[in-house]
């Protein structure tokens, strides 16, 4: 069956006290408490939840949990005000059919909206907001142990040691290091955890170097570009007894460049590599 023009779903909103709420999307010259939503604005597949989200969005009504302010905004789509049987948000619904919910202003769907403090919703005696977690938080940690030392081969006390009694031994969780895994990404994770700068600080004309070594006296450092399996049993630094060794040092940029007439590079726009056409 072909249709011409928009297909609407009409709705009313009310609160816990069964008081109706004015709609900011009420059609002109109609009841100010009845709103309508254009079905073409609801992405497929059509579900009851998608309809509720669209109504809340166009009415500027919050939906769900606001963790920052510890607030909960609830919604239920009902057939009648006194109905104890609400629509299931996951249910598929034909919003284009003649028998769709809220097909006429005389029989709108009813959206119940309420607000509660989150602590009251969760009914915990001492509720705390959830901590931020990495997407890999469900995985068991895979540790890589490390020590940090300077050019004089002096061990440096760590900001995040494994234990307070071992201030020179640290560890990072390989599951928290973004892929693809490389020696450079491991060195960067250790440096970030220890709050140590890497590379050149142009503002202060300083250079901070890092190398990852197998032993103190090793003449060969790991290549930062080398791929490495940080989750394997034979990964570098797999045990506290054989940690990887991060060598860190500092130099002034001018000394590093070895140039008496060295000047700081000029500030450039990100698109400075593009050819600039001269005006005629």
CSV table of C-alpha atoms in Angstrom, one decimal:
chain,number,residue,atom,x,y,z
A,1,UNK,CA,0.0,0.0,0.0
A,2,UNK,CA,1.5,3.3,-1.1
A,3,UNK,CA,1.3,6.4,1.1
A,4,UNK,CA,1.5,10.1,0.4
A,5,UNK,CA,2.7,12.5,3.1
A,6,UNK,CA,4.1,11.8,6.6
A,7,UNK,CA,2.9,9.1,9.0
A,8,UNK,CA,2.4,10.3,12.5
A,9,UNK,CA,2.3,8.6,15.9
A,10,UNK,CA,0.4,10.7,18.5
A,11,UNK,CA,1.3,10.7,22.2
A,12,UNK,CA,0.6,12.2,25.6
A,13,UNK,CA,3.1,12.5,28.5
A,14,UNK,CA,2.3,12.3,32.2
A,15,UNK,CA,4.1,12.0,35.5
A,16,UNK,CA,3.9,9.8,38.6
A,17,UNK,CA,0.9,11.8,39.8
A,18,UNK,CA,-0.9,11.2,36.5
A,19,UNK,CA,-0.6,14.9,35.6
A,20,UNK,CA,-0.3,15.6,31.9
A,21,UNK,CA,2.7,17.5,30.6
A,22,UNK,CA,2.5,20.1,27.9
A,23,UNK,CA,4.1,19.0,24.6
A,24,UNK,CA,6.5,21.3,22.8
A,25,UNK,CA,5.7,19.4,19.6
A,26,UNK,CA,1.9,19.9,19.7
A,27,UNK,CA,0.3,20.4,16.2
A,28,UNK,CA,-1.1,23.9,15.8
A,29,UNK,CA,-4.7,24.5,16.8
A,30,UNK,CA,-4.8,21.2,18.6
A,31,UNK,CA,-4.7,20.0,22.2
A,32,UNK,CA,-1.5,21.4,23.7
A,33,UNK,CA,-1.0,18.2,25.6
A,34,UNK,CA,-1.0,15.9,22.6
A,35,UNK,CA,2.2,15.7,20.5
A,36,UNK,CA,3.1,13.8,17.5
A,37,UNK,CA,6.2,12.3,16.0
A,38,UNK,CA,6.9,11.7,12.3
A,39,UNK,CA,7.6,8.0,11.8
A,40,UNK,CA,10.1,8.8,9.1
A,41,UNK,CA,12.4,10.3,11.8
A,42,UNK,CA,12.6,7.0,13.6
A,43,UNK,CA,15.4,4.8,12.4
A,44,UNK,CA,14.6,1.2,11.5
A,45,UNK,CA,14.3,-1.5,12.8
A,46,UNK,CA,11.2,0.0,14.5
A,47,UNK,CA,10.9,-1.0,18.2
A,48,UNK,CA,8.9,0.5,21.1
A,49,UNK,CA,12.2,1.7,22.5
A,50,UNK,CA,13.1,3.5,19.3
A,51,UNK,CA,9.7,5.3,19.5
A,52,UNK,CA,10.2,6.3,23.1
A,53,UNK,CA,13.7,7.6,22.4
A,54,UNK,CA,12.4,9.7,19.5
A,55,UNK,CA,9.6,11.2,21.6
A,56,UNK,CA,12.0,12.0,24.5
A,57,UNK,CA,14.5,13.6,22.0
A,58,UNK,CA,12.0,15.9,20.4
A,59,UNK,CA,10.5,16.9,23.7
A,60,UNK,CA,13.9,17.6,25.2
A,61,UNK,CA,13.2,15.0,27.9
A,62,UNK,CA,16.1,13.0,29.5
A,63,UNK,CA,16.0,9.3,29.4
A,64,UNK,CA,18.1,6.8,31.4
A,65,UNK,CA,20.8,7.4,34.0
A,66,UNK,CA,22.8,10.6,34.4
A,67,UNK,CA,25.9,9.3,36.3
A,68,UNK,CA,27.5,12.7,36.6
A,69,UNK,CA,24.6,14.1,38.6
A,70,UNK,CA,23.4,10.8,40.2
A,71,UNK,CA,20.0,11.1,38.6
A,72,UNK,CA,17.7,8.6,36.9
A,73,UNK,CA,15.1,9.5,34.3
A,74,UNK,CA,12.5,6.7,33.8
A,75,UNK,CA,10.1,6.2,30.9
A,76,UNK,CA,7.3,3.7,30.3
A,77,UNK,CA,5.0,3.5,27.3
A,78,UNK,CA,1.4,2.5,28.3
A,79,UNK,CA,-1.8,1.7,26.5
A,80,UNK,CA,-3.9,3.5,29.1
A,81,UNK,CA,-3.1,5.7,32.1
A,82,UNK,CA,-4.2,3.0,34.6
A,83,UNK,CA,-2.6,0.2,32.7
A,84,UNK,CA,-0.3,-2.1,34.7
A,85,UNK,CA,0.8,-3.7,31.4
A,86,UNK,CA,3.4,-1.5,29.6
A,87,UNK,CA,4.9,-2.0,26.2
A,88,UNK,CA,8.2,-3.9,26.1
A,89,UNK,CA,10.9,-1.6,24.9
A,90,UNK,CA,12.5,-4.4,22.9
A,91,UNK,CA,9.3,-5.4,21.0
A,92,UNK,CA,9.2,-4.8,17.3
A,93,UNK,CA,6.3,-2.6,16.2
A,94,UNK,CA,4.9,-1.7,12.8
A,95,UNK,CA,4.9,2.1,13.0
A,96,UNK,CA,3.7,2.5,9.4
A,97,UNK,CA,0.6,0.3,9.6
A,98,UNK,CA,-2.9,1.6,10.1
A,99,UNK,CA,-3.1,-0.3,13.4
A,100,UNK,CA,0.1,1.3,14.8
A,101,UNK,CA,0.0,2.6,18.4
A,102,UNK,CA,-1.1,6.2,18.5
A,103,UNK,CA,-2.4,6.3,15.0
A,104,UNK,CA,-4.9,9.1,15.8
A,105,UNK,CA,-5.1,12.1,18.2
A,106,UNK,CA,-8.1,10.4,19.8
A,107,UNK,CA,-6.1,7.3,20.8
A,108,UNK,CA,-2.5,8.5,21.6
A,109,UNK,CA,0.1,6.4,23.2
A,110,UNK,CA,0.8,7.4,26.8
A,111,UNK,CA,4.4,8.1,27.8
A,112,UNK,CA,5.0,8.0,31.6
A,113,UNK,CA,8.0,10.0,32.7
A,114,UNK,CA,9.5,10.2,36.1
A,115,UNK,CA,12.6,11.3,37.9
A,116,UNK,CA,14.4,9.8,40.9
A,117,UNK,CA,17.8,10.3,42.6
A,118,UNK,CA,20.0,7.4,41.6
A,119,UNK,CA,20.7,6.4,45.1
A,120,UNK,CA,17.0,5.8,45.7
A,121,UNK,CA,16.7,3.8,42.6
A,122,UNK,CA,19.6,1.5,43.3
A,123,UNK,CA,18.5,1.2,47.0
A,124,UNK,CA,22.1,0.7,48.3
A,125,UNK,CA,22.7,2.0,51.8
A,126,UNK,CA,26.1,3.5,50.8
A,127,UNK,CA,26.0,4.1,47.1
A,128,UNK,CA,29.0,5.2,45.1
A,129,UNK,CA,29.1,6.2,41.5
A,130,UNK,CA,30.7,3.5,39.3
A,131,UNK,CA,34.4,4.1,38.6
A,132,UNK,CA,35.6,4.7,35.0
A,133,UNK,CA,36.7,1.4,33.4
A,134,UNK,CA,38.6,0.5,30.3
A,135,UNK,CA,36.8,-1.5,27.7
A,136,UNK,CA,39.1,-4.5,28.4
A,137,UNK,CA,38.3,-4.4,32.2
A,138,UNK,CA,36.6,-7.8,32.0
A,139,UNK,CA,39.9,-9.5,31.0
A,140,UNK,CA,42.3,-10.8,33.5
A,141,UNK,CA,45.4,-8.6,33.7
A,142,UNK,CA,48.6,-9.7,31.9
A,143,UNK,CA,51.4,-7.9,33.6
A,144,UNK,CA,54.7,-6.7,32.2
A,145,UNK,CA,57.3,-5.9,34.9
A,146,UNK,CA,59.8,-3.1,34.4
A,147,UNK,CA,62.5,-1.0,36.1
A,148,UNK,CA,63.6,2.5,35.1
A,149,UNK,CA,67.1,3.8,35.3
A,150,UNK,CA,69.1,6.8,34.0
A,151,UNK,CA,72.4,7.3,32.1
A,152,UNK,CA,74.4,6.7,35.3
A,153,UNK,CA,72.8,3.3,35.6
A,154,UNK,CA,71.1,4.5,38.8
A,155,UNK,CA,67.7,2.9,39.5
A,156,UNK,CA,64.9,5.5,39.7
A,157,UNK,CA,62.1,5.2,42.3
A,158,UNK,CA,58.8,4.7,40.6
A,159,UNK,CA,55.5,6.6,40.8
A,160,UNK,CA,53.5,3.4,40.6
A,161,UNK,CA,55.6,0.5,42.2
A,162,UNK,CA,54.2,-3.0,42.5
A,163,UNK,CA,54.5,-2.8,46.3
A,164,UNK,CA,55.6,-0.1,48.7
A,165,UNK,CA,58.5,-2.2,49.8
A,166,UNK,CA,59.9,-2.5,46.3
A,167,UNK,CA,60.0,1.1,45.0
A,168,UNK,CA,62.0,0.2,41.9
A,169,UNK,CA,59.8,-2.5,40.4
A,170,UNK,CA,56.7,-1.5,38.5
A,171,UNK,CA,54.3,-3.2,36.2
A,172,UNK,CA,51.8,-2.4,33.4
A,173,UNK,CA,48.8,-4.4,32.3
A,174,UNK,CA,49.3,-5.4,28.6
A,175,UNK,CA,45.5,-5.6,28.2
A,176,UNK,CA,45.4,-1.8,28.6
A,177,UNK,CA,47.9,-1.1,25.9
A,178,UNK,CA,46.3,-0.3,22.5
A,179,UNK,CA,46.9,-2.5,19.6
A,180,UNK,CA,48.9,-3.1,17.4
A,181,UNK,CA,51.4,-4.0,20.1
A,182,UNK,CA,54.9,-2.7,19.5
A,183,UNK,CA,57.9,-2.1,21.7
A,184,UNK,CA,57.2,1.7,21.3
A,185,UNK,CA,53.7,1.4,22.6
A,186,UNK,CA,55.0,-0.6,25.7
A,187,UNK,CA,57.7,2.1,26.3
A,188,UNK,CA,55.0,4.8,26.0
A,189,UNK,CA,52.7,3.0,28.4
A,190,UNK,CA,55.4,2.8,31.0
A,191,UNK,CA,56.4,6.4,30.5
A,192,UNK,CA,52.8,7.5,30.8
A,193,UNK,CA,52.3,5.5,34.0
A,194,UNK,CA,55.4,7.0,35.5
A,195,UNK,CA,54.5,10.5,34.3
A,196,UNK,CA,57.7,10.8,32.4
A,197,UNK,CA,57.9,13.0,29.3
A,198,UNK,CA,58.9,11.5,25.9
A,199,UNK,CA,60.4,13.3,22.9
A,200,UNK,CA,61.1,17.0,22.4
A,201,UNK,CA,59.5,19.7,24.4
A,202,UNK,CA,59.9,22.7,22.1
A,203,UNK,CA,58.5,25.1,24.7
A,204,UNK,CA,61.5,24.5,27.0
A,205,UNK,CA,64.0,23.4,24.4
A,206,UNK,CA,64.3,20.0,26.1
A,207,UNK,CA,64.6,16.5,24.8
A,208,UNK,CA,63.6,13.4,26.7
A,209,UNK,CA,64.9,10.1,25.5
A,210,UNK,CA,63.8,6.5,26.2
A,211,UNK,CA,65.2,3.1,25.3
A,212,UNK,CA,64.0,-0.3,26.2
A,213,UNK,CA,66.8,-2.8,27.0
A,214,UNK,CA,67.0,-6.4,28.0
A,215,UNK,CA,70.0,-5.9,30.4
A,216,UNK,CA,71.8,-2.9,31.9
A,217,UNK,CA,74.9,-3.6,29.8
A,218,UNK,CA,73.1,-4.5,26.6
A,219,UNK,CA,74.6,-2.7,23.6
A,220,UNK,CA,71.4,-3.2,21.6
A,221,UNK,CA,68.1,-1.7,22.5
A,222,UNK,CA,64.8,-3.0,21.4
A,223,UNK,CA,63.6,-1.4,18.2
A,224,UNK,CA,60.6,0.8,19.1
A,225,UNK,CA,59.0,-0.1,15.7
A,226,UNK,CA,59.2,-3.9,16.3
A,227,UNK,CA,56.0,-5.7,16.7
A,228,UNK,CA,55.8,-7.8,19.9
A,229,UNK,CA,53.2,-10.2,21.4
A,230,UNK,CA,52.6,-8.6,24.8
A,231,UNK,CA,50.0,-11.2,25.8
A,232,UNK,CA,52.3,-14.2,25.2
A,233,UNK,CA,53.8,-16.3,28.0
A,234,UNK,CA,57.3,-15.4,26.7
A,235,UNK,CA,56.6,-11.7,26.5
A,236,UNK,CA,59.3,-9.2,27.6
A,237,UNK,CA,59.1,-8.6,31.4
A,238,UNK,CA,56.8,-11.5,32.0
A,239,UNK,CA,58.1,-12.0,35.6
A,240,UNK,CA,59.3,-9.7,38.4
A,241,UNK,CA,62.7,-11.5,38.2
A,242,UNK,CA,63.2,-10.5,34.6
A,243,UNK,CA,61.7,-7.1,34.1
A,244,UNK,CA,62.3,-5.0,31.0
A,245,UNK,CA,64.6,-2.0,31.6
A,246,UNK,CA,63.6,1.5,30.5
A,247,UNK,CA,66.5,3.8,30.2
A,248,UNK,CA,65.6,7.5,30.3
A,249,UNK,CA,67.7,10.6,29.8
A,250,UNK,CA,67.5,14.3,29.3
A,251,UNK,CA,69.3,16.7,27.0
A,252,UNK,CA,69.0,20.3,25.8
A,253,UNK,CA,67.6,20.4,22.3
A,254,UNK,CA,70.5,22.6,21.0
A,255,UNK,CA,73.1,20.1,22.3
A,256,UNK,CA,71.1,17.2,20.8
A,257,UNK,CA,71.1,18.9,17.4
A,258,UNK,CA,74.8,19.6,17.6
A,259,UNK,CA,74.4,22.9,15.8
A,260,UNK,CA,75.7,26.2,17.1
A,261,UNK,CA,73.2,28.2,15.0
A,262,UNK,CA,70.2,26.1,16.0
A,263,UNK,CA,66.9,27.8,16.0
A,264,UNK,CA,63.5,26.6,17.2
A,265,UNK,CA,61.3,25.5,14.3
A,266,UNK,CA,58.6,28.1,13.4
A,267,UNK,CA,55.0,27.4,14.2
A,268,UNK,CA,53.2,26.2,11.1
A,269,UNK,CA,49.6,25.4,10.2
A,270,UNK,CA,48.6,21.8,9.9
A,271,UNK,CA,48.0,22.3,6.1
A,272,UNK,CA,51.3,24.1,5.5
A,273,UNK,CA,52.5,21.2,3.3
A,274,UNK,CA,49.9,22.0,0.6
A,275,UNK,CA,50.9,24.0,-2.4
A,276,UNK,CA,49.9,27.7,-2.1
A,277,UNK,CA,48.7,29.1,-5.4
A,278,UNK,CA,49.8,32.7,-6.0
A,279,UNK,CA,47.2,35.2,-6.9
A,280,UNK,CA,47.1,36.4,-10.5
